[in-house]
């Protein structure tokens, strides 16, 4: 066993049985969380240099570490991992997992500055739509436009009648 996730508020601890674990609602995940607010493939847990890391897999309700939303972050022993709104204390021993010396640098700063504020908040940019090829009508004396109800064909017929 490589550690465990202890549910905050009670419940059985979830053993971390492999060094690479997929967490989500689907039965095919390594750790199955049967909650409607957990995405099918919510996040990935991996061990690197004796430390656990979490990476959000574009989940709808996000991942937090100690109350701060992240896309990827090192999990130190005692950290609180939130998957959607479900909180777990991370328990493991870095030395038993092969850690030597101080913890490796956390890439949180790179992660933060690698995305816009909108992307970090989960609001993605909408792609720009192509401009219409139809020229905008110009106002000419004696020609009436009803742009809300008339298409180009109706406008042409109405203008020919004038």
Short mmCIF file of C-alpha atoms in Angstrom, two decimals:
data_model
loop_
_atom_site.label_atom_id
_atom_site.label_comp_id
_atom_site.label_asym_id
_atom_site.label_seq_id
_atom_site.Cartn_x
_atom_site.Cartn_y
_atom_site.Cartn_z
CA UNK A 1 0.00 0.00 0.00
CA UNK A 2 1.28 3.47 -1.00
CA UNK A 3 -0.87 5.50 1.39
CA UNK A 4 -4.53 6.23 1.91
CA UNK A 5 -7.23 8.85 1.51
CA UNK A 6 -9.18 9.34 4.74
CA UNK A 7 -12.68 10.80 4.20
CA UNK A 8 -13.30 13.91 6.29
CA UNK A 9 -16.49 13.50 8.26
CA UNK A 10 -16.19 9.74 8.61
CA UNK A 11 -16.06 6.63 6.50
CA UNK A 12 -13.56 3.96 5.57
CA UNK A 13 -10.11 4.98 4.37
CA UNK A 14 -9.42 4.44 0.66
CA UNK A 15 -6.14 2.56 0.16
CA UNK A 16 -3.76 3.82 -2.53
CA UNK A 17 -2.79 0.45 -4.02
CA UNK A 18 -0.85 1.58 -7.11
CA UNK A 19 1.47 4.48 -7.97
CA UNK A 20 -0.83 5.70 -10.75
CA UNK A 21 -4.56 5.93 -9.99
CA UNK A 22 -7.52 7.28 -11.94
CA UNK A 23 -10.25 8.74 -9.71
CA UNK A 24 -13.81 9.18 -10.94
CA UNK A 25 -17.40 8.02 -11.03
CA UNK A 26 -16.97 5.28 -13.68
CA UNK A 27 -16.54 1.68 -12.60
CA UNK A 28 -13.42 1.46 -14.78
CA UNK A 29 -11.59 3.96 -12.48
CA UNK A 30 -9.06 2.75 -9.91
CA UNK A 31 -10.84 4.74 -7.19
CA UNK A 32 -14.59 4.90 -7.78
CA UNK A 33 -16.47 7.75 -6.10
CA UNK A 34 -20.18 7.18 -6.68
CA UNK A 35 -21.38 10.77 -6.39
CA UNK A 36 -23.29 12.69 -9.07
CA UNK A 37 -21.00 15.73 -8.77
CA UNK A 38 -17.86 13.65 -9.46
CA UNK A 39 -16.89 13.47 -13.14
CA UNK A 40 -16.53 10.15 -14.93
CA UNK A 41 -12.73 10.65 -15.02
CA UNK A 42 -12.22 13.36 -12.41
CA UNK A 43 -8.49 13.37 -11.58
CA UNK A 44 -5.26 11.37 -11.73
CA UNK A 45 -3.09 10.55 -8.70
CA UNK A 46 0.56 9.63 -9.36
CA UNK A 47 3.70 9.10 -7.30
CA UNK A 48 6.84 10.94 -8.42
CA UNK A 49 10.11 10.96 -6.43
CA UNK A 50 8.30 9.64 -3.34
CA UNK A 51 5.47 12.22 -3.38
CA UNK A 52 1.87 11.98 -4.52
CA UNK A 53 0.66 14.44 -7.15
CA UNK A 54 -2.89 15.19 -8.31
CA UNK A 55 -3.87 16.35 -11.81
CA UNK A 56 -7.41 17.45 -12.68
CA UNK A 57 -8.70 15.79 -15.86
CA UNK A 58 -10.92 18.72 -16.92
CA UNK A 59 -13.55 17.77 -14.36
CA UNK A 60 -16.73 19.79 -14.08
CA UNK A 61 -16.52 20.46 -10.32
CA UNK A 62 -12.76 20.66 -9.96
CA UNK A 63 -10.03 19.58 -7.57
CA UNK A 64 -8.82 21.51 -4.55
CA UNK A 65 -5.83 21.05 -2.29
CA UNK A 66 -6.20 22.66 1.14
CA UNK A 67 -9.14 24.70 -0.18
CA UNK A 68 -7.35 26.09 -3.28
CA UNK A 69 -8.49 24.99 -6.74
CA UNK A 70 -5.68 23.42 -8.76
CA UNK A 71 -5.13 21.71 -12.07
CA UNK A 72 -2.02 19.88 -10.82
CA UNK A 73 -0.17 19.95 -7.51
CA UNK A 74 2.06 17.96 -5.18
CA UNK A 75 0.15 16.40 -2.27
CA UNK A 76 2.10 16.50 0.98
CA UNK A 77 1.17 14.20 3.88
CA UNK A 78 -1.75 15.73 5.78
CA UNK A 79 -3.02 17.82 2.84
CA UNK A 80 -6.77 17.89 2.30
CA UNK A 81 -7.73 16.79 -1.23
CA UNK A 82 -11.21 17.84 -2.40
CA UNK A 83 -12.70 15.93 -5.32
CA UNK A 84 -15.76 18.00 -6.21
CA UNK A 85 -17.08 18.71 -2.68
CA UNK A 86 -15.77 15.47 -1.12
CA UNK A 87 -12.77 15.99 1.17
CA UNK A 88 -10.03 13.47 1.97
CA UNK A 89 -6.93 13.73 4.12
CA UNK A 90 -3.89 12.41 2.24
CA UNK A 91 -1.81 10.05 4.39
CA UNK A 92 1.47 8.49 3.28
CA UNK A 93 5.18 8.43 4.07
CA UNK A 94 7.41 10.00 1.39
CA UNK A 95 10.46 8.11 2.74
CA UNK A 96 8.67 4.77 2.31
CA UNK A 97 7.88 5.77 -1.29
CA UNK A 98 11.54 6.54 -2.06
CA UNK A 99 11.83 10.26 -1.28
CA UNK A 100 15.38 11.46 -0.55
CA UNK A 101 16.13 14.94 0.77
CA UNK A 102 13.73 17.88 0.63
CA UNK A 103 10.50 17.71 -1.40
CA UNK A 104 10.84 18.47 -5.11
CA UNK A 105 9.66 21.92 -6.22
CA UNK A 106 5.94 22.22 -6.71
CA UNK A 107 4.99 23.40 -10.20
CA UNK A 108 1.92 25.28 -8.94
CA UNK A 109 3.35 28.68 -9.94
CA UNK A 110 4.02 27.49 -13.49
CA UNK A 111 0.51 26.05 -13.57
CA UNK A 112 -1.05 29.31 -12.35
CA UNK A 113 0.71 31.53 -14.87
CA UNK A 114 0.20 29.07 -17.72
CA UNK A 115 -3.55 29.80 -17.87
CA UNK A 116 -5.74 32.87 -18.05
CA UNK A 117 -7.96 33.76 -15.11
CA UNK A 118 -11.00 32.67 -17.13
CA UNK A 119 -9.47 29.26 -17.85
CA UNK A 120 -8.46 28.78 -14.19
CA UNK A 121 -12.01 29.62 -13.12
CA UNK A 122 -13.32 26.96 -15.50
CA UNK A 123 -14.70 29.48 -17.99
CA UNK A 124 -13.37 28.66 -21.42
CA UNK A 125 -13.10 31.18 -24.22
CA UNK A 126 -15.72 30.89 -26.92
CA UNK A 127 -14.30 30.59 -30.43
CA UNK A 128 -14.89 33.59 -32.64
CA UNK A 129 -17.56 33.11 -35.26
CA UNK A 130 -16.90 33.88 -38.89
CA UNK A 131 -18.36 37.10 -40.22
CA UNK A 132 -21.30 36.84 -42.55
CA UNK A 133 -20.65 37.13 -46.30
CA UNK A 134 -23.88 39.12 -46.74
CA UNK A 135 -23.23 42.84 -47.05
CA UNK A 136 -25.11 45.00 -44.59
CA UNK A 137 -27.88 46.97 -46.22
CA UNK A 138 -27.39 50.70 -46.43
CA UNK A 139 -30.19 53.20 -46.03
CA UNK A 140 -31.45 54.59 -49.31
CA UNK A 141 -34.24 57.09 -49.68
CA UNK A 142 -37.60 55.41 -50.30
CA UNK A 143 -36.48 51.93 -49.32
CA UNK A 144 -37.95 50.40 -46.20
CA UNK A 145 -36.10 47.72 -44.22
CA UNK A 146 -37.63 45.45 -41.64
CA UNK A 147 -34.52 43.54 -40.59
CA UNK A 148 -36.24 41.67 -37.76
CA UNK A 149 -38.77 39.96 -40.02
CA UNK A 150 -37.46 40.15 -43.57
CA UNK A 151 -34.69 38.10 -45.12
CA UNK A 152 -32.71 39.25 -48.19
CA UNK A 153 -35.29 37.86 -50.65
CA UNK A 154 -38.21 39.65 -48.98
CA UNK A 155 -36.21 42.91 -48.93
CA UNK A 156 -35.45 42.61 -52.66
CA UNK A 157 -39.12 41.99 -53.51
CA UNK A 158 -40.31 44.88 -51.33
CA UNK A 159 -37.73 47.24 -52.87
CA UNK A 160 -38.72 46.23 -56.42
CA UNK A 161 -42.36 46.99 -55.56
CA UNK A 162 -41.42 50.56 -54.50
#
